[in-house]
Short mmCIF file of C-alpha atoms in Angstrom, two decimals:
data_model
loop_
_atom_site.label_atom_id
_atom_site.label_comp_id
_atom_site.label_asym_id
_atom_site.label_seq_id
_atom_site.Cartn_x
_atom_site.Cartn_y
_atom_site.Cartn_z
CA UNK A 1 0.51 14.98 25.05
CA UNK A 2 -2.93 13.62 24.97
CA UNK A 3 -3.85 10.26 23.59
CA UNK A 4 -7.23 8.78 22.68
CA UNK A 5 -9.57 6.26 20.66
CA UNK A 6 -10.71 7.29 17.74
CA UNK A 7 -14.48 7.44 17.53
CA UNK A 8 -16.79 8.04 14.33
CA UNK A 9 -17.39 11.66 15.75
CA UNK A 10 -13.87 12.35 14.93
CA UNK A 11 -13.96 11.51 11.04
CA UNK A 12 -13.77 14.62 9.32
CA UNK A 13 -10.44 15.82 12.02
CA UNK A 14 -8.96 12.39 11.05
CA UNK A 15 -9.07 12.40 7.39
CA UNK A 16 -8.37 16.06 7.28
CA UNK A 17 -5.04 15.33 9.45
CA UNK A 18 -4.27 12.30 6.65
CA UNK A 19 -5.01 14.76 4.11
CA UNK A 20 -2.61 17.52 5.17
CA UNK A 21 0.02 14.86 6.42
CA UNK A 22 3.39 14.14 4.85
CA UNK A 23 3.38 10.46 4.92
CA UNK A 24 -0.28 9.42 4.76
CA UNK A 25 -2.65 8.65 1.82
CA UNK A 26 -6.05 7.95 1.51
CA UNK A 27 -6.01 4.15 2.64
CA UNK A 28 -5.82 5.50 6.36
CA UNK A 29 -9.16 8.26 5.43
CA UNK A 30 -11.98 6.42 7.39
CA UNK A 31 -14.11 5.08 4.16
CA UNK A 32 -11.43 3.17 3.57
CA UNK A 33 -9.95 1.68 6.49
CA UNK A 34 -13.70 0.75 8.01
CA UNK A 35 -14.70 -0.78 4.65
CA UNK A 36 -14.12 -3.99 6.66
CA UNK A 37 -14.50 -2.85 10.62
CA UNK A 38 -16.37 -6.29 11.13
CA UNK A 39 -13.06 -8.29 10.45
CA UNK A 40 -10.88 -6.13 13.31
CA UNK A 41 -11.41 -4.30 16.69
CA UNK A 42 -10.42 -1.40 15.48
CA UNK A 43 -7.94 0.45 18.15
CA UNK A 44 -6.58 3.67 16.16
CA UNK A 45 -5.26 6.45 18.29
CA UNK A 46 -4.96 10.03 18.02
CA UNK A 47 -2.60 12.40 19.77
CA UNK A 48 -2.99 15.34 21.02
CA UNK A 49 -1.30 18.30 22.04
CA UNK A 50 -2.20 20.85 25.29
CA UNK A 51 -4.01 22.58 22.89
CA UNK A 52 -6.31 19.67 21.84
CA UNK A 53 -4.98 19.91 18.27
CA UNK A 54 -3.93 16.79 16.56
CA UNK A 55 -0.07 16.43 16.05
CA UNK A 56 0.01 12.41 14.88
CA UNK A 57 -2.29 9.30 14.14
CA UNK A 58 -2.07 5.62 14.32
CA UNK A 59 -4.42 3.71 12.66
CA UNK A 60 -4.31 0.27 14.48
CA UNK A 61 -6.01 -2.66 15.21
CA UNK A 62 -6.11 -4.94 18.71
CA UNK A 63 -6.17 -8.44 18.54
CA UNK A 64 -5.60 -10.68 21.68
CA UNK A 65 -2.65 -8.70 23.97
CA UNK A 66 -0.95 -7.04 21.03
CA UNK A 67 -2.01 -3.72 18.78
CA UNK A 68 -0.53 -4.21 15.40
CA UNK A 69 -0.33 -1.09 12.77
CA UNK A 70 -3.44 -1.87 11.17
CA UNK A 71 -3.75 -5.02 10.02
CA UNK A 72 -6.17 -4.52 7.47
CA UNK A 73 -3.75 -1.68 5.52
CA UNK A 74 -0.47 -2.70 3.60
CA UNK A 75 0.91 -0.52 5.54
CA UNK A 76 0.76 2.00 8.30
CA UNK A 77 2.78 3.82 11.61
CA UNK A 78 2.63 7.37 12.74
CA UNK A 79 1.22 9.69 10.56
CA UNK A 80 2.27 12.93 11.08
CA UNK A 81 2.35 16.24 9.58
CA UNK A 82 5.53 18.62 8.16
CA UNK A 83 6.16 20.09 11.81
CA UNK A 84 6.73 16.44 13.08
CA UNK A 85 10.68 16.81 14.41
CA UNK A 86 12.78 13.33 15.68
CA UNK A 87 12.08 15.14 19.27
CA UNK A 88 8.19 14.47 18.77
CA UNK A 89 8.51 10.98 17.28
CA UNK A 90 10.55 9.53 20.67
CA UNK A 91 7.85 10.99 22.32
CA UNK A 92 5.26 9.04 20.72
CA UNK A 93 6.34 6.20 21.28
CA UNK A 94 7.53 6.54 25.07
CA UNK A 95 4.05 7.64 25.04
CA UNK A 96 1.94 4.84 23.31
CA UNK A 97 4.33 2.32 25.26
CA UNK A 98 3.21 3.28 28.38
CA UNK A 99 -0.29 4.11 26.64
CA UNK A 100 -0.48 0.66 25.86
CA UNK A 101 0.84 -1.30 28.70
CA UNK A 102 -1.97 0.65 31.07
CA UNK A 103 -4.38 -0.77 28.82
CA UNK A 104 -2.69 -4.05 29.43
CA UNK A 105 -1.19 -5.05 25.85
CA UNK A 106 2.07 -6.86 25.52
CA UNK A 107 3.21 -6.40 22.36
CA UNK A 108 3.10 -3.78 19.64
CA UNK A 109 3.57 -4.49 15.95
CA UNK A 110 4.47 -1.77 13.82
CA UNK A 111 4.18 -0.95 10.03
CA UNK A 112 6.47 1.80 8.43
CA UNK A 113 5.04 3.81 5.71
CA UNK A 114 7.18 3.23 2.78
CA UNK A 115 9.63 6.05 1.72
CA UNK A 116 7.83 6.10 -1.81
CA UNK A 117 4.76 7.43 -0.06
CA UNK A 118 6.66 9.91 1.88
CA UNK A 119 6.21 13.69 0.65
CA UNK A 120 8.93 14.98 2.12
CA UNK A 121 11.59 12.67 4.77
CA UNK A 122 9.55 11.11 7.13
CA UNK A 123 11.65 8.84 8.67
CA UNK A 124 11.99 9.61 12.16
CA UNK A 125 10.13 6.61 12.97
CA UNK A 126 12.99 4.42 12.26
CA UNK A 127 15.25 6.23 14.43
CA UNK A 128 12.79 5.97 17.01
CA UNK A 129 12.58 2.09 16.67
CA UNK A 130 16.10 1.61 16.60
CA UNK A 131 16.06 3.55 19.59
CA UNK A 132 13.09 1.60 21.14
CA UNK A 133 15.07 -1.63 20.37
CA UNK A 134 12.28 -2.80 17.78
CA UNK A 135 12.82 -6.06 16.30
CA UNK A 136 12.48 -6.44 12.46
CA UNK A 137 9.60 -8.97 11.98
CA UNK A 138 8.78 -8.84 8.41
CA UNK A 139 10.65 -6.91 5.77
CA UNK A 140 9.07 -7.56 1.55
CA UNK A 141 10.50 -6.45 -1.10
CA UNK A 142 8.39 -4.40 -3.72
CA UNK A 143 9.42 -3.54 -6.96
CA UNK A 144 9.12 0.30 -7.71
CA UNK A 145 9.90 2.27 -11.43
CA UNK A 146 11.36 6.41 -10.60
CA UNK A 147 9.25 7.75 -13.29
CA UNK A 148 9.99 11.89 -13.04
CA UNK A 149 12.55 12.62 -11.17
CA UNK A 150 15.63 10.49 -11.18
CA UNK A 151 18.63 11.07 -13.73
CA UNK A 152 19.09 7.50 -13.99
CA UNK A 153 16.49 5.72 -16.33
CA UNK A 154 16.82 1.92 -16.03
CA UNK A 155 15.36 1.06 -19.56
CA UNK A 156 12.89 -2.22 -19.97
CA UNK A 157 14.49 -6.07 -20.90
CA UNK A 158 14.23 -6.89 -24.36
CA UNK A 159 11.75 -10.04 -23.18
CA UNK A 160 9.58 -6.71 -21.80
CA UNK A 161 9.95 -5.13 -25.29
CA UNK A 162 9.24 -8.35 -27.18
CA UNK A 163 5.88 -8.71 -25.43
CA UNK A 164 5.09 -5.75 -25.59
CA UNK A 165 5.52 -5.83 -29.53
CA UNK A 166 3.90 -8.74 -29.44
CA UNK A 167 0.42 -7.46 -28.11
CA UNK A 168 0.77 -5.03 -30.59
CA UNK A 169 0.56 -7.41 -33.10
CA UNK A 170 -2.21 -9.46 -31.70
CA UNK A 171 -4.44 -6.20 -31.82
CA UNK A 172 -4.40 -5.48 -28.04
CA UNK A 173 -6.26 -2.39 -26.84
CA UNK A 174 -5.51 -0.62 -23.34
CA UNK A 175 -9.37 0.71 -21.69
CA UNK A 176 -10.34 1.60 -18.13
CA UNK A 177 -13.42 0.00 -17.14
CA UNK A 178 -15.56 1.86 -14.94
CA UNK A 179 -15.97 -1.32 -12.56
CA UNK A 180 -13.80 -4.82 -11.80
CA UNK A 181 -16.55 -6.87 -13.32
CA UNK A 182 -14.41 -8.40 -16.27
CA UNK A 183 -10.79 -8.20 -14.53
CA UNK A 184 -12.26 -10.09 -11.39
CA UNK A 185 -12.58 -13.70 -12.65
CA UNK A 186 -8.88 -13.55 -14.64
CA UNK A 187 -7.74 -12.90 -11.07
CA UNK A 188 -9.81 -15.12 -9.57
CA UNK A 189 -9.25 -17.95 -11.74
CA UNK A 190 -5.16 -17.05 -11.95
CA UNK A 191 -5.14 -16.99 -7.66
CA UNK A 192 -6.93 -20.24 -7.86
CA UNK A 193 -5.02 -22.20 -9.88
CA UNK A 194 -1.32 -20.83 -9.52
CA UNK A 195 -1.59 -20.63 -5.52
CA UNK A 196 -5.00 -21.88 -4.18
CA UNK A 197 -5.73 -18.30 -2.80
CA UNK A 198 -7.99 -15.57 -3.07
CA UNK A 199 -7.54 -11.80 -3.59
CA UNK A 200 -8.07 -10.18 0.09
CA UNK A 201 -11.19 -8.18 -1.24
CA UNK A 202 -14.40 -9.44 -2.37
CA UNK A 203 -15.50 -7.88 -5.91
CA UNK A 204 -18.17 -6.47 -3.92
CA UNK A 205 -15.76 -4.24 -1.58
CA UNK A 206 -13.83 -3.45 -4.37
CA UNK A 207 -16.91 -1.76 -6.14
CA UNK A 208 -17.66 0.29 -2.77
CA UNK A 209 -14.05 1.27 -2.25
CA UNK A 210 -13.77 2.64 -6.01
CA UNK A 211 -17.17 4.47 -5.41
CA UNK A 212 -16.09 5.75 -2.55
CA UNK A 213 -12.65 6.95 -3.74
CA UNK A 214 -13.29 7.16 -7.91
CA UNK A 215 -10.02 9.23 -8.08
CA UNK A 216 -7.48 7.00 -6.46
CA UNK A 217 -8.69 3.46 -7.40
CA UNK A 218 -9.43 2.70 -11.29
CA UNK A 219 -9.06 -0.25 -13.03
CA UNK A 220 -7.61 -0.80 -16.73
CA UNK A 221 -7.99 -3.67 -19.12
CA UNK A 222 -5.60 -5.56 -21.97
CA UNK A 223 -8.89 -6.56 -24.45
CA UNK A 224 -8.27 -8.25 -27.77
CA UNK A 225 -10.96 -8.38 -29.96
CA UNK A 226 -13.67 -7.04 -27.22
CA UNK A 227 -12.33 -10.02 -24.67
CA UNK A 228 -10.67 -8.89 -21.79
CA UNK A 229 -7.36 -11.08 -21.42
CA UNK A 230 -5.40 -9.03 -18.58
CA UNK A 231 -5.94 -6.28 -16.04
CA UNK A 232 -5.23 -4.30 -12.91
CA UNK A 233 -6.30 -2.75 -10.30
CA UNK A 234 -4.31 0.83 -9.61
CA UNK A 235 -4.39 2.63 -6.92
CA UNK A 236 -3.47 6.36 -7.29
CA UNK A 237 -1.79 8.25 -4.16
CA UNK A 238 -0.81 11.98 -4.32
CA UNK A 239 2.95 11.08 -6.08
CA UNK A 240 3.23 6.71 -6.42
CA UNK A 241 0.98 4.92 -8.52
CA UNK A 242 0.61 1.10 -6.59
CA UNK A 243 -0.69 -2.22 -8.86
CA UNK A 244 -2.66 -3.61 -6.20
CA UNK A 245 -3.79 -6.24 -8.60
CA UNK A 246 -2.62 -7.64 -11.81
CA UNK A 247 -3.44 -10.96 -13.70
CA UNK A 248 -3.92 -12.33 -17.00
CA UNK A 249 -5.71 -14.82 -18.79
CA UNK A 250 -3.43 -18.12 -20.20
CA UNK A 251 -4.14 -16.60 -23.67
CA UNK A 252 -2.70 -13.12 -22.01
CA UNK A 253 -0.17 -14.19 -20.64
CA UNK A 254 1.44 -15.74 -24.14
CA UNK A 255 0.52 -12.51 -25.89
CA UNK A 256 2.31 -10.30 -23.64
CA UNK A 257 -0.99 -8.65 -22.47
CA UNK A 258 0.27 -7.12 -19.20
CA UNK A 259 3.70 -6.04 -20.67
CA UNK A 260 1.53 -3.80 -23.28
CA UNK A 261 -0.57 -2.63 -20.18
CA UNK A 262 2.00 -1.68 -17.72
CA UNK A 263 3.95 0.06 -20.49
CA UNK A 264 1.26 2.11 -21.25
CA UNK A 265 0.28 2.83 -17.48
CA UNK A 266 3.88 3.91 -16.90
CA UNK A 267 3.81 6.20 -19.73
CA UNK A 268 0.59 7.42 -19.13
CA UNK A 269 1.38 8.14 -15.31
CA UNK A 270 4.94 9.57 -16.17
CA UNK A 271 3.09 12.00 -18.67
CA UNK A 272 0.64 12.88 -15.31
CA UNK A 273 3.54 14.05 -13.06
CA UNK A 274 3.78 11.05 -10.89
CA UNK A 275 7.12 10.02 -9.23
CA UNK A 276 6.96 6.37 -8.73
CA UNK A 277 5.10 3.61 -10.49
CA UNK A 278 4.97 0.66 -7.08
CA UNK A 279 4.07 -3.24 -9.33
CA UNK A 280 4.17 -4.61 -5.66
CA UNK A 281 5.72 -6.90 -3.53
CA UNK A 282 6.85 -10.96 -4.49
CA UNK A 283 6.96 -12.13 -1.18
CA UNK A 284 5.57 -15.12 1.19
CA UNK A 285 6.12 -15.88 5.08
CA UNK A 286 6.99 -12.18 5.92
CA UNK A 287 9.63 -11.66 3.46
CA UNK A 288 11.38 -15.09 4.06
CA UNK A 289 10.66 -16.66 0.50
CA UNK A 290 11.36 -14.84 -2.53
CA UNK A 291 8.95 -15.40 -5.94
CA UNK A 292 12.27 -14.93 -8.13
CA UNK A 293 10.47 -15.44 -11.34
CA UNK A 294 7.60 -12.87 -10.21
CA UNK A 295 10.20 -10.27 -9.01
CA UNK A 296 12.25 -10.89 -12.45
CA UNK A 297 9.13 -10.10 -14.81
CA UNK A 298 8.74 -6.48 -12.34
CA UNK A 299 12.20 -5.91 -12.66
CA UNK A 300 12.14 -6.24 -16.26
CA UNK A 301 10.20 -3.01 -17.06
CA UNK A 302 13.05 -0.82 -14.53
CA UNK A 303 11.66 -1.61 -11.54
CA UNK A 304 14.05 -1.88 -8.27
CA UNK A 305 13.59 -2.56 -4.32
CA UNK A 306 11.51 -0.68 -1.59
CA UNK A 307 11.53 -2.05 1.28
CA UNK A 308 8.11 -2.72 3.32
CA UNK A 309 9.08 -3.22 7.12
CA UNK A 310 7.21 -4.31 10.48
CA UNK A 311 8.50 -3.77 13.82
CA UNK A 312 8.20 -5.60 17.08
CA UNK A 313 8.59 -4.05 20.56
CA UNK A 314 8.03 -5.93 23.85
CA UNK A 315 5.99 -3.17 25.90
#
């Protein structure tokens, strides 16, 4: 086995490896993960076999002594294709370990690829980090609807139901706006003033990621009477359908805006063939604090837990 940096020259193998893989999507294709390149040292590696073919990817990022699955991603770890066996998963990491500690790094931090993005099992890596004696750093708790193929339908809360009827009344109408522009300052304003923080992209980067990838990242609006009052951001992999972000206005909110809007996302996305429907994680400090109240209102619509872990190993 061969490992190496990956350099610009080796775009089109990479995203054509993520493309064909069975637990990648297209956050780890290259016009997305170097949308921000000037905010991480970029250290993604790709392995090889004695053929020079590619049999796995890491997209990663170095900072100081440690290379952390990148950190720029919500998630990450090996991506590997169908022919990927628990045999070729020790490997890589006895590999990268000693990979890593001839480049002089101390520490390796390590993002799993949730099973909801998985296309088939993909879950070697686990094993291997059990194996490796990996220490669970961070572990959130997203909220995640089976849409298409479980026999068990967990129906919505009658609070879910009520604002959804609700909206109804009020004369909500569910678009999709071809840009952010009039979901970005309900967020903005909602980040501000409920938790003095910011979203993690700029509007700007969010209008070159959806150019770049039109399919996978669209945005939909609640709008009563031509006023935009709620919104989200969706992001569209080949089987899970992910709210990166969702807010609504004070007015919204009371109206039961986003309970109108998910309900019609789910039923639009269960119609499509999808097989999960991801509202996201309701987490601070790594997994530590719990929003309860956040989690409840996700929860409400049939939503239940998938884990997102990260991994420490001492190289």
């Amino acid at each position: 086995m061969q490992i190496t940096r990956y350099t610009a020259e080796s775009k089109a193998l990479w995203d054509d490896f993520v493309e064909k893989s069975k637990n990648g999507s297209f956050l780890f294709k290259r016009d997305y993960m170097d949308y921000h390149a000037d905010r991480f040292v970029d250290f993604s590696l790709m392995y090889l076999n004695e053929k020079g073919n590619i049999i796995a990817l890491l997209p990663a990022n170095r900072k100081d002594q440690a290379l952390y699955s990148h950190q720029g991603l919500t998630y990450g770890g090996f991506i590997l294709s169908t022919k990927a066996t628990v045999e070729l998963v020790l490997e890589l990491f006895a590999e990268t370990r000693t990979y890593l500690r001839n480049e002089g790094l101390t520490e390796f931090y390590y993002k799993q690829v949730p099973t909801i993005y998985h296309l088939c099992p993909a879950e070697e890596d686990e094993y291997a980090l059990w194996r490796n004696n990996a220490e669970m750093v961070v572990c959130n708790i997203s909220a995640t609807i089976p849409l298409n193929h479980s026999t068990l339908e967990i129906p919505f809360e009658r609070r879910r139901n009520r604002g959804i009827a609700k909206a109804k009344e009020q004369g909500y109408k569910i678009t999709e706006s071809e840009t952010p522009d009039e979901f970005w300052p309900i967020m903005v304003d909602n980040l501000r003033e409920k938790y003095d923080a910011k979203p993690v992209h700029s509007l700007n980067e969010m209008k070159l990621l959806m150019g770049r990838f039109p399919d996978n990242i669209r945005c939909f609006l609640a709008s009563k009477n031509g006023k935009a009052e709620a919104g989200a951001i969706v992001y569209l992999t080949k089987q899970t359908i992910h709210i990166q972000y969702a807010h609504a206005t004070p007015d919204g909110k009371t109206e039961g805006a986003l309970d109108l809007l998910y309900s019609a996302l789910i039923e639009q996305y269960r119609k499509e063939g999808f097989h999960y429907f991801d509202i996201g994680t309701s987490n601070e400090d790594g997994g530590r604090v719990l929003n309860e109240n956040l989690i409840a209102q996700k929860e409400g619509f049939g939503a239940r837990g998938i884990a997102y872990k990260q991994w420490k190993l001492t190289l």
